[in-house]
Tab-separated table of N, CA and C and ligand atoms in Angstrom:
chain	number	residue	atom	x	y	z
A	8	UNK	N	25.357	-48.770	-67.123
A	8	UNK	CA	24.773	-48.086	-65.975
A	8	UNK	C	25.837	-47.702	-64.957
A	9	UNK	N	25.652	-47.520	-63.867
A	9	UNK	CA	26.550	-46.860	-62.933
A	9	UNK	C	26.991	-48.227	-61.716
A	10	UNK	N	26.458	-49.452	-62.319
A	10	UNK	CA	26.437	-50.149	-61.614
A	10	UNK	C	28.264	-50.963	-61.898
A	11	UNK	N	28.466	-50.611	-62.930
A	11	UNK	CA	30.274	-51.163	-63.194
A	11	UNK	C	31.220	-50.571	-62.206
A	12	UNK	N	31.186	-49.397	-62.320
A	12	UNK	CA	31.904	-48.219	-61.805
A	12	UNK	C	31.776	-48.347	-60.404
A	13	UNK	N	31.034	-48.456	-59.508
A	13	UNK	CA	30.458	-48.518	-58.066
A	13	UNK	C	31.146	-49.809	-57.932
A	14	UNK	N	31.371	-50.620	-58.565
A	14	UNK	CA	31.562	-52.841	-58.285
A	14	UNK	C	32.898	-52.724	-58.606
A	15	UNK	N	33.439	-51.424	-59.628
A	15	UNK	CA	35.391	-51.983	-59.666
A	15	UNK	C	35.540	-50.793	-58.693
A	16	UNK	N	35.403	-49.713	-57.759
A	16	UNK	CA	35.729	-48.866	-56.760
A	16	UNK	C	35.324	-49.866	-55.434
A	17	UNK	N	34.450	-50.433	-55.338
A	17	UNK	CA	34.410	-51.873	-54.176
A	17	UNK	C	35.360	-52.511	-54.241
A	18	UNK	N	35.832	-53.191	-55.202
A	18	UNK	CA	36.933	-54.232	-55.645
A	18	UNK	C	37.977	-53.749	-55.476
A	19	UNK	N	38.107	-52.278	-55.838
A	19	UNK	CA	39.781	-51.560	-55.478
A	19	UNK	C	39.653	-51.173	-54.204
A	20	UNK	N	38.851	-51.288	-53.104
A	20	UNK	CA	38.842	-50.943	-52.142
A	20	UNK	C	39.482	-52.987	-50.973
A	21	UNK	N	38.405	-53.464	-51.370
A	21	UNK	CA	38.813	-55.051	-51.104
A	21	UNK	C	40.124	-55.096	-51.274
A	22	UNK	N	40.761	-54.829	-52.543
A	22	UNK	CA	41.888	-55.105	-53.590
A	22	UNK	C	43.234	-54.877	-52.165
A	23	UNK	N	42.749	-53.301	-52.115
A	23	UNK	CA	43.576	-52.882	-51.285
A	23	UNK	C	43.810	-52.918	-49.825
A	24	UNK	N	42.722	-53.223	-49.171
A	24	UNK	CA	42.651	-54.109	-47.932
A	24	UNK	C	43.115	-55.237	-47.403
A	25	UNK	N	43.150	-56.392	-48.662
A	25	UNK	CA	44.130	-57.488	-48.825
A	25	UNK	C	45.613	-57.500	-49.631
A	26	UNK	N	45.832	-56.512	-49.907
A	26	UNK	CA	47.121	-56.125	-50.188
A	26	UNK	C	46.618	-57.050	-51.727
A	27	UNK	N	45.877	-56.609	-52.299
A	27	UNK	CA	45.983	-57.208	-53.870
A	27	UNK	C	45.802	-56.123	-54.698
A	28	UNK	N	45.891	-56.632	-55.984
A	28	UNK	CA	45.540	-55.587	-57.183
A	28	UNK	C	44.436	-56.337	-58.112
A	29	UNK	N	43.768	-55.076	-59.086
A	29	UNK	CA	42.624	-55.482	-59.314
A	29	UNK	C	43.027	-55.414	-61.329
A	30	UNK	N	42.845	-57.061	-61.392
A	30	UNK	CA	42.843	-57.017	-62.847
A	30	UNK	C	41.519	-57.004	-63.682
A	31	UNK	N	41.176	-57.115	-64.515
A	31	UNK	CA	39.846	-57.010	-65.499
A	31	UNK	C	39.896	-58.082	-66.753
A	32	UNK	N	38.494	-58.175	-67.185
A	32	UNK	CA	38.491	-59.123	-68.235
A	32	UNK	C	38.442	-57.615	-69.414
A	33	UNK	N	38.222	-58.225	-70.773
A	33	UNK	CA	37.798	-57.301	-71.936
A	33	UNK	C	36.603	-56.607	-71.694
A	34	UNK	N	35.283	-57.361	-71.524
A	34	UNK	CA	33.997	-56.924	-70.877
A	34	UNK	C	34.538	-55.476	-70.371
A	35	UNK	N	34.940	-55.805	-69.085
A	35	UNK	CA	34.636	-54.156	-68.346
A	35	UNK	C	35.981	-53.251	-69.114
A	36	UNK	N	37.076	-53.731	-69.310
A	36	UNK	CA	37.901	-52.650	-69.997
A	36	UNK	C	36.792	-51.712	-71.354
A	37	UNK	N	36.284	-53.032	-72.317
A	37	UNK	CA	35.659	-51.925	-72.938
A	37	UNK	C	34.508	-51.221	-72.645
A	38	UNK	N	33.753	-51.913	-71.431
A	38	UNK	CA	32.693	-50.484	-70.759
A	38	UNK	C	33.597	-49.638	-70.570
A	39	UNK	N	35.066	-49.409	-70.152
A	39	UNK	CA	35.923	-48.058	-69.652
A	39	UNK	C	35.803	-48.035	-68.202
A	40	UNK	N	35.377	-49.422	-67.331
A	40	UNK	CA	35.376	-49.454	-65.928
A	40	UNK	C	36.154	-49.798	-65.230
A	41	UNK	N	37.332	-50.439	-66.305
A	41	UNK	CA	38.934	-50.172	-65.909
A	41	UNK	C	39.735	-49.958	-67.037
A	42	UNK	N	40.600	-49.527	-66.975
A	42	UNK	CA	41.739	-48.519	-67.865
A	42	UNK	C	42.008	-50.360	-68.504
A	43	UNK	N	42.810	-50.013	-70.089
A	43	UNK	CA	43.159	-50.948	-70.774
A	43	UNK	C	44.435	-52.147	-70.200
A	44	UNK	N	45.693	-51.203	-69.368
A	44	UNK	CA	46.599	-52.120	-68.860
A	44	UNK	C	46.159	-52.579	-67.782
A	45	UNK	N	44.553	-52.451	-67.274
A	45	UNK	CA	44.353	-53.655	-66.405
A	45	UNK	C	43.648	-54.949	-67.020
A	46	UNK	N	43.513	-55.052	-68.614
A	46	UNK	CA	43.010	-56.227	-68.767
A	46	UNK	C	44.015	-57.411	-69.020
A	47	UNK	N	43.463	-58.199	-68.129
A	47	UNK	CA	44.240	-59.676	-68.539
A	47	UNK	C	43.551	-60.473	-69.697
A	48	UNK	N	44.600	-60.990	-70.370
A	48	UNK	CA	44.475	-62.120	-71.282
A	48	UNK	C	45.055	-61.866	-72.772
A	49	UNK	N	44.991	-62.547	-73.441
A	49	UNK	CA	45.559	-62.464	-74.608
A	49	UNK	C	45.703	-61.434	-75.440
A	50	UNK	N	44.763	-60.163	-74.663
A	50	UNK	CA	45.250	-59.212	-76.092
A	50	UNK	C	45.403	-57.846	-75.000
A	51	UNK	N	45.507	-58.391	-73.403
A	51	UNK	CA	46.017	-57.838	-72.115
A	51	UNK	C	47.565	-57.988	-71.936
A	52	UNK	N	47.451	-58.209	-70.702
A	52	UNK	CA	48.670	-58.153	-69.578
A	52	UNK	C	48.602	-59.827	-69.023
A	53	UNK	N	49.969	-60.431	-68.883
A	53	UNK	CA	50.233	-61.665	-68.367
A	53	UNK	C	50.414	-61.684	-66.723
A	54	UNK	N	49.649	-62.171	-65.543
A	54	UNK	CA	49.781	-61.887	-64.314
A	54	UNK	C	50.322	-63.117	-64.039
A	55	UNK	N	50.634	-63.666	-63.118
A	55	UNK	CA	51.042	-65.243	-62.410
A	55	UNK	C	50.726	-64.887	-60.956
A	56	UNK	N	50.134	-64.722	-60.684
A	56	UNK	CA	49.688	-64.793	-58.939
A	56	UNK	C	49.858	-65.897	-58.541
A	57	UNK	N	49.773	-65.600	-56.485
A	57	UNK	CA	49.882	-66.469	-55.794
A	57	UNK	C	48.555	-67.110	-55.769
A	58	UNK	N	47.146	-65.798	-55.839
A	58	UNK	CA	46.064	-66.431	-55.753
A	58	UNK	C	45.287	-65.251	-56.406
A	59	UNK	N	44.511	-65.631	-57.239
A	59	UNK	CA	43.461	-65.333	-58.318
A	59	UNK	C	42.070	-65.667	-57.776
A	60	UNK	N	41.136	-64.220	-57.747
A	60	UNK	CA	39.897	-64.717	-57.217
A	60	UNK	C	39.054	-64.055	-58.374
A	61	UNK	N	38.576	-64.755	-59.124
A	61	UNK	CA	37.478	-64.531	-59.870
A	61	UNK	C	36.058	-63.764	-59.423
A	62	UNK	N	35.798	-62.292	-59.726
A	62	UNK	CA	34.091	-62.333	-59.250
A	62	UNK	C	33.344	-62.384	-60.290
A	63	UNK	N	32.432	-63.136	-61.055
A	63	UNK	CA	31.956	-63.561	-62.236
A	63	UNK	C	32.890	-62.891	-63.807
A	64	UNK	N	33.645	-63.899	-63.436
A	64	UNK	CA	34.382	-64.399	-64.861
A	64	UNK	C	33.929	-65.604	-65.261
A	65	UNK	N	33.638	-65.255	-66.694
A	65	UNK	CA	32.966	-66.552	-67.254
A	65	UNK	C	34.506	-67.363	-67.533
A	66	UNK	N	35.957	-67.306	-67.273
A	66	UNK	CA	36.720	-67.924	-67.866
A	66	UNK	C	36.921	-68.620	-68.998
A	67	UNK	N	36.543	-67.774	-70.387
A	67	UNK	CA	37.348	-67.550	-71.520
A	67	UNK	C	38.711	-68.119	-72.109
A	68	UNK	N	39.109	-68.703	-72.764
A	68	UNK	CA	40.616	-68.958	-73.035
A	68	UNK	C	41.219	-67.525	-72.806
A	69	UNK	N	40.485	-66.767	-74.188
A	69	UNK	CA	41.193	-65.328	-74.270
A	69	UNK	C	41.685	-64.662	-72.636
A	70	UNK	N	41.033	-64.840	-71.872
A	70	UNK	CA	41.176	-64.015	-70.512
A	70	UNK	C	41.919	-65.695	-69.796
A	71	UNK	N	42.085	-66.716	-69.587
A	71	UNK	CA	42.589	-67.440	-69.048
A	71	UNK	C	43.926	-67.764	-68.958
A	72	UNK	N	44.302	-67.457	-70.777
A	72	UNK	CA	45.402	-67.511	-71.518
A	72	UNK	C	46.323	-65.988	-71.081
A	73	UNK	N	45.943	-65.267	-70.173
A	73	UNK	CA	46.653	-64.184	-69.347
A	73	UNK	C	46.870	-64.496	-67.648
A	74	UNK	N	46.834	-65.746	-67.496
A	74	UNK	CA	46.597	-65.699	-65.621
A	74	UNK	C	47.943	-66.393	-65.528
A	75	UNK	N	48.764	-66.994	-66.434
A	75	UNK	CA	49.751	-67.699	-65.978
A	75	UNK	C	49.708	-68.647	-65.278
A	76	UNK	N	50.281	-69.019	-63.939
A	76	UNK	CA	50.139	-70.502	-63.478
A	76	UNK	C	49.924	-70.227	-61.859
A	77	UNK	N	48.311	-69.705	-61.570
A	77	UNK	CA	47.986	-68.893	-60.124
A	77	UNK	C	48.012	-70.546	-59.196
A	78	UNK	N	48.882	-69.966	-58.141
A	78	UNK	CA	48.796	-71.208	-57.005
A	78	UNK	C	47.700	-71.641	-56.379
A	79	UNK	N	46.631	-70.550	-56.263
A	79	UNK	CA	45.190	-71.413	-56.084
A	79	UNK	C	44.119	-70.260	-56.557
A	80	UNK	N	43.148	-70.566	-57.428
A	80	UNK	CA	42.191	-70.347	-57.848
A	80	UNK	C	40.476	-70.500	-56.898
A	81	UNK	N	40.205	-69.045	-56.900
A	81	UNK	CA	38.764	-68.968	-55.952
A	81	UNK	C	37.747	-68.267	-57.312
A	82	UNK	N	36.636	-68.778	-58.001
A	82	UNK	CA	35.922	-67.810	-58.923
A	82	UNK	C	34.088	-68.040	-58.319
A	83	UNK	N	34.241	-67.393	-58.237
A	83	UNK	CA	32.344	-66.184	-57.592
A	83	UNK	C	31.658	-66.004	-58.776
A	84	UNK	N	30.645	-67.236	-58.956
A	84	UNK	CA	29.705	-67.104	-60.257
A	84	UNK	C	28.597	-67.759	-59.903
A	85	UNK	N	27.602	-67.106	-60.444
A	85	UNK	CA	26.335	-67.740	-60.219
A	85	UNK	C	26.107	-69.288	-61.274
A	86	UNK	N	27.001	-69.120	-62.147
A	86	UNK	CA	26.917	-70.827	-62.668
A	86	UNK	C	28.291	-71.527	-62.129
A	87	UNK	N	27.506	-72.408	-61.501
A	87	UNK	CA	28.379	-73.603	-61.222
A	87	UNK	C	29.346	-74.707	-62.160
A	88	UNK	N	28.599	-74.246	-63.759
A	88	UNK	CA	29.458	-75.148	-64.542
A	88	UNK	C	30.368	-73.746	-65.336
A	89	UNK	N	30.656	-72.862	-65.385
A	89	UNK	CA	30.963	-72.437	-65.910
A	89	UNK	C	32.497	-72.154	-66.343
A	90	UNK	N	33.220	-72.180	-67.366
A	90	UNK	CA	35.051	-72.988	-67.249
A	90	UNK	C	35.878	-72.089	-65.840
A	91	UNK	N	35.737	-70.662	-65.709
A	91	UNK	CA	36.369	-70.071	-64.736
A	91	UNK	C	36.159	-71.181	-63.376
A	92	UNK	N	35.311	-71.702	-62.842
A	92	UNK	CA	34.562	-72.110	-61.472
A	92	UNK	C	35.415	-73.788	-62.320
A	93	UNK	N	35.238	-74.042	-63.377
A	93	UNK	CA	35.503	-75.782	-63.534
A	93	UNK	C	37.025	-75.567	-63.462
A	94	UNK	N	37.915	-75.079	-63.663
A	94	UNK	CA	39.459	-74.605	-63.412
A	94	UNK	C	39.998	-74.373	-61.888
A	95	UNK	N	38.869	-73.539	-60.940
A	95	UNK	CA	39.354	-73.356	-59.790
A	95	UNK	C	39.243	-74.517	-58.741
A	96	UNK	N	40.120	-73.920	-57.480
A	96	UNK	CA	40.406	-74.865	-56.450
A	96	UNK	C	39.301	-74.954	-55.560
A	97	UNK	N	38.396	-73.696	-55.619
A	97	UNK	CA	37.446	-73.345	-55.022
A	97	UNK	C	36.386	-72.223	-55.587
A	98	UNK	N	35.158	-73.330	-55.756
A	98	UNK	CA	33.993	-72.095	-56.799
A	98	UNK	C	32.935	-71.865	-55.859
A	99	UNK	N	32.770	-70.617	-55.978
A	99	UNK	CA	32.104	-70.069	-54.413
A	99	UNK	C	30.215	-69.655	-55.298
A	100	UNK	N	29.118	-70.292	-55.539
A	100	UNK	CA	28.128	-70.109	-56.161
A	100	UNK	C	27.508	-69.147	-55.602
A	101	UNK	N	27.329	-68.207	-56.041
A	101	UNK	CA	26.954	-66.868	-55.284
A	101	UNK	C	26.360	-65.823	-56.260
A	102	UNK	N	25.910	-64.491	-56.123
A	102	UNK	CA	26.287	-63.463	-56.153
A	102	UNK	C	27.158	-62.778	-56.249
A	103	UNK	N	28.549	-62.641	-56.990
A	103	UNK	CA	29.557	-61.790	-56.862
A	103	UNK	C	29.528	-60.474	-56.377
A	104	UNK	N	28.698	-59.861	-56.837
A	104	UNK	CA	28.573	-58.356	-56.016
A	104	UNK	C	27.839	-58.193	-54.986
A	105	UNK	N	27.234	-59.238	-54.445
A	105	UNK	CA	26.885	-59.250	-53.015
A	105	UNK	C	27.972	-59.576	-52.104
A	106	UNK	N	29.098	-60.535	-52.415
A	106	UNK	CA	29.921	-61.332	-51.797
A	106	UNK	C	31.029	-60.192	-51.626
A	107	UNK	N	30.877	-59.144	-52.707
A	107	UNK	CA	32.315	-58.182	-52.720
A	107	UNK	C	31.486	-57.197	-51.949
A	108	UNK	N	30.753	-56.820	-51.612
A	108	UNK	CA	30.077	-55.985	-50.613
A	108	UNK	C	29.804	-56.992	-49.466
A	109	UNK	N	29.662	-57.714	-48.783
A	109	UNK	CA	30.186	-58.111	-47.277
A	109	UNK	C	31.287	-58.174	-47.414
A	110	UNK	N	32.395	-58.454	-48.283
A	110	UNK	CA	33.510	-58.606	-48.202
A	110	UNK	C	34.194	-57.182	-47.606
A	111	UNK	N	33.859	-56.108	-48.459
A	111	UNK	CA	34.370	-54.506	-48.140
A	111	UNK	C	33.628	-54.273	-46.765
A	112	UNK	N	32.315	-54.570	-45.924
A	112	UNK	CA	31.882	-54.314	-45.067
A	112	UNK	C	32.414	-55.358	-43.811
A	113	UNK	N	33.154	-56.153	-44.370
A	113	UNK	CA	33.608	-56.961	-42.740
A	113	UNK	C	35.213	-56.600	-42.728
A	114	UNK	N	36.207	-56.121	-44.092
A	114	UNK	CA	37.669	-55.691	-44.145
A	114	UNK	C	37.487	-54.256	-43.751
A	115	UNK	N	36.168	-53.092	-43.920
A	115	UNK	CA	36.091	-52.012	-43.196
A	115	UNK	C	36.111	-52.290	-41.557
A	116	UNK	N	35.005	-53.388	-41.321
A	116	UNK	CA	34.813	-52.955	-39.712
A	116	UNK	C	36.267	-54.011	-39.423
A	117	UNK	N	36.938	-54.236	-39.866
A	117	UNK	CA	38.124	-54.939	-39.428
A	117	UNK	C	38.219	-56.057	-38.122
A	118	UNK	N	36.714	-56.925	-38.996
A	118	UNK	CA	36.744	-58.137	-38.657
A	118	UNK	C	36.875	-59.460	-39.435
A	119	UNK	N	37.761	-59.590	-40.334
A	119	UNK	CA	38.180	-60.345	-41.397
A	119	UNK	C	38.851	-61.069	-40.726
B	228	LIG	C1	40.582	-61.879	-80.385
B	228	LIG	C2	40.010	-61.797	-78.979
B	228	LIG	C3	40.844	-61.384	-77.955
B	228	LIG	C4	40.358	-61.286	-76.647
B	228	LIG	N1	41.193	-60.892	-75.625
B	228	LIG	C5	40.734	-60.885	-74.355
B	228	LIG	C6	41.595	-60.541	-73.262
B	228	LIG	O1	42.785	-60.233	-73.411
B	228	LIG	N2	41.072	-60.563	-72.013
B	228	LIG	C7	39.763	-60.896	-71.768
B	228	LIG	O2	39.369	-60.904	-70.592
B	228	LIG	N3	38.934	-61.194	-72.766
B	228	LIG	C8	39.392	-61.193	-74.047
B	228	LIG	N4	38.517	-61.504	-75.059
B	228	LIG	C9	37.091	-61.680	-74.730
B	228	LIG	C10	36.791	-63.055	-74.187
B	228	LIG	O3	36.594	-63.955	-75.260
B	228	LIG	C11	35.507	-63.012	-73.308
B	228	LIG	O4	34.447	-62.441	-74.034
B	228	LIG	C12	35.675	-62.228	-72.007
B	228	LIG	O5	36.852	-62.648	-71.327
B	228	LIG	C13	34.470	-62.455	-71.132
B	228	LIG	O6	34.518	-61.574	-70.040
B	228	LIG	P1	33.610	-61.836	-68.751
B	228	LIG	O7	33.942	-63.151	-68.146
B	228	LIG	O8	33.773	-60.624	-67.903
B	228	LIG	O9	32.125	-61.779	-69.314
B	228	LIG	P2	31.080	-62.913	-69.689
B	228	LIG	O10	31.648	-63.908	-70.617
B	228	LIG	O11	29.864	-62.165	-70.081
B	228	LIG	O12	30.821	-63.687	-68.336
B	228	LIG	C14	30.182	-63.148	-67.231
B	228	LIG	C15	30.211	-64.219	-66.132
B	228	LIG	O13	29.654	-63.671	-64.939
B	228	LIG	C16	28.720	-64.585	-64.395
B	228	LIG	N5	27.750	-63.771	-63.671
B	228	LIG	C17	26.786	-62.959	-64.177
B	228	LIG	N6	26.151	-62.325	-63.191
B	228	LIG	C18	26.722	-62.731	-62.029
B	228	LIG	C19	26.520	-62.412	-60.659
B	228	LIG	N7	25.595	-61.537	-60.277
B	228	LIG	N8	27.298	-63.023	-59.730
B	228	LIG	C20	28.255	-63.916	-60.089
B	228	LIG	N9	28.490	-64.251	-61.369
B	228	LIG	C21	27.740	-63.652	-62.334
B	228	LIG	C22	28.158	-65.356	-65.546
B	228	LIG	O14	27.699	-66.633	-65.112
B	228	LIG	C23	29.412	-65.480	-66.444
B	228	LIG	O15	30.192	-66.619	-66.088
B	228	LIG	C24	39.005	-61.615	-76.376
B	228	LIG	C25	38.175	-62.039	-77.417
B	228	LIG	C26	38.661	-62.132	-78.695
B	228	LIG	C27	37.743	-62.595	-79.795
């Protein structure tokens, strides 16, 4: 649906507000809702960030086995047990695409 496309143009908007870049799992590379050299993980691109924020990644080996050794881990999933959220420093139980839309609406009105 049109609903991928609208959630990674939010995310590159966030992305770029916090001075980050926006990587992808396999999932959305093969919807085509991000180009192939943005997927991380094993059959991706190797990243090592300072900080890695997950918005519902189920955390996969395949996609985990691309993050390198991130200094702190934040992942946005509606399951609380799920390995991405059991790995991080901080698992935020939510809505991901609600959380990335206040997120773009409080880094627009530039009260972050
Ligand atoms: C040989 C091989 C190589 C592979 N190589 C790669 C690779 O390089 N990179 C890669 O990424 N994958 C790779 N994969 C695929 C990998 O195994 C996983 O299928 C993939 O990483 C899962 O992507 P995902 O987390 O986006 O999707 P899913 O596994 O479908 O997880 C979606 C997550 O989102 C959560 N969620 C759903 N709705 C919401 C919501 N509204 N708000 C918050 N959370 C929500 C769910 O709880 C779940 O945790 C490979 C697989 C194989 C077999």
């Amino acid at each position: 649906g049109r609903s991928g496309p609208e959630a990674l143009a939010e995310l590159g908007a966030v992305a770029a507000a916090l001075g980050a870049s926006v990587g992808a799992t396999r999932i959305v590379t093969d919807a085509g809702w991000a180009p192939y050299e943005r997927q991380i993980g094993t059959t991706g691109v190797v990243v090592d960030p300072d900080l890695y924020v997950a918005f519902g990644v189920s955390g996969a080996a395949q996609h985990t086995g691309g993050l390198g050794a991130p200094r702190h881990v934040v992942s946005v999933n509606t399951d609380a047990s799920c390995p991405m959220t059991a790995l991080a420093d901080l698992g935020i139980v939510t809505d991901a695409r609600a959380l990335l839309t206040e997120l773009a609406r409080r880094l627009e009105a530039g009260d972050a």
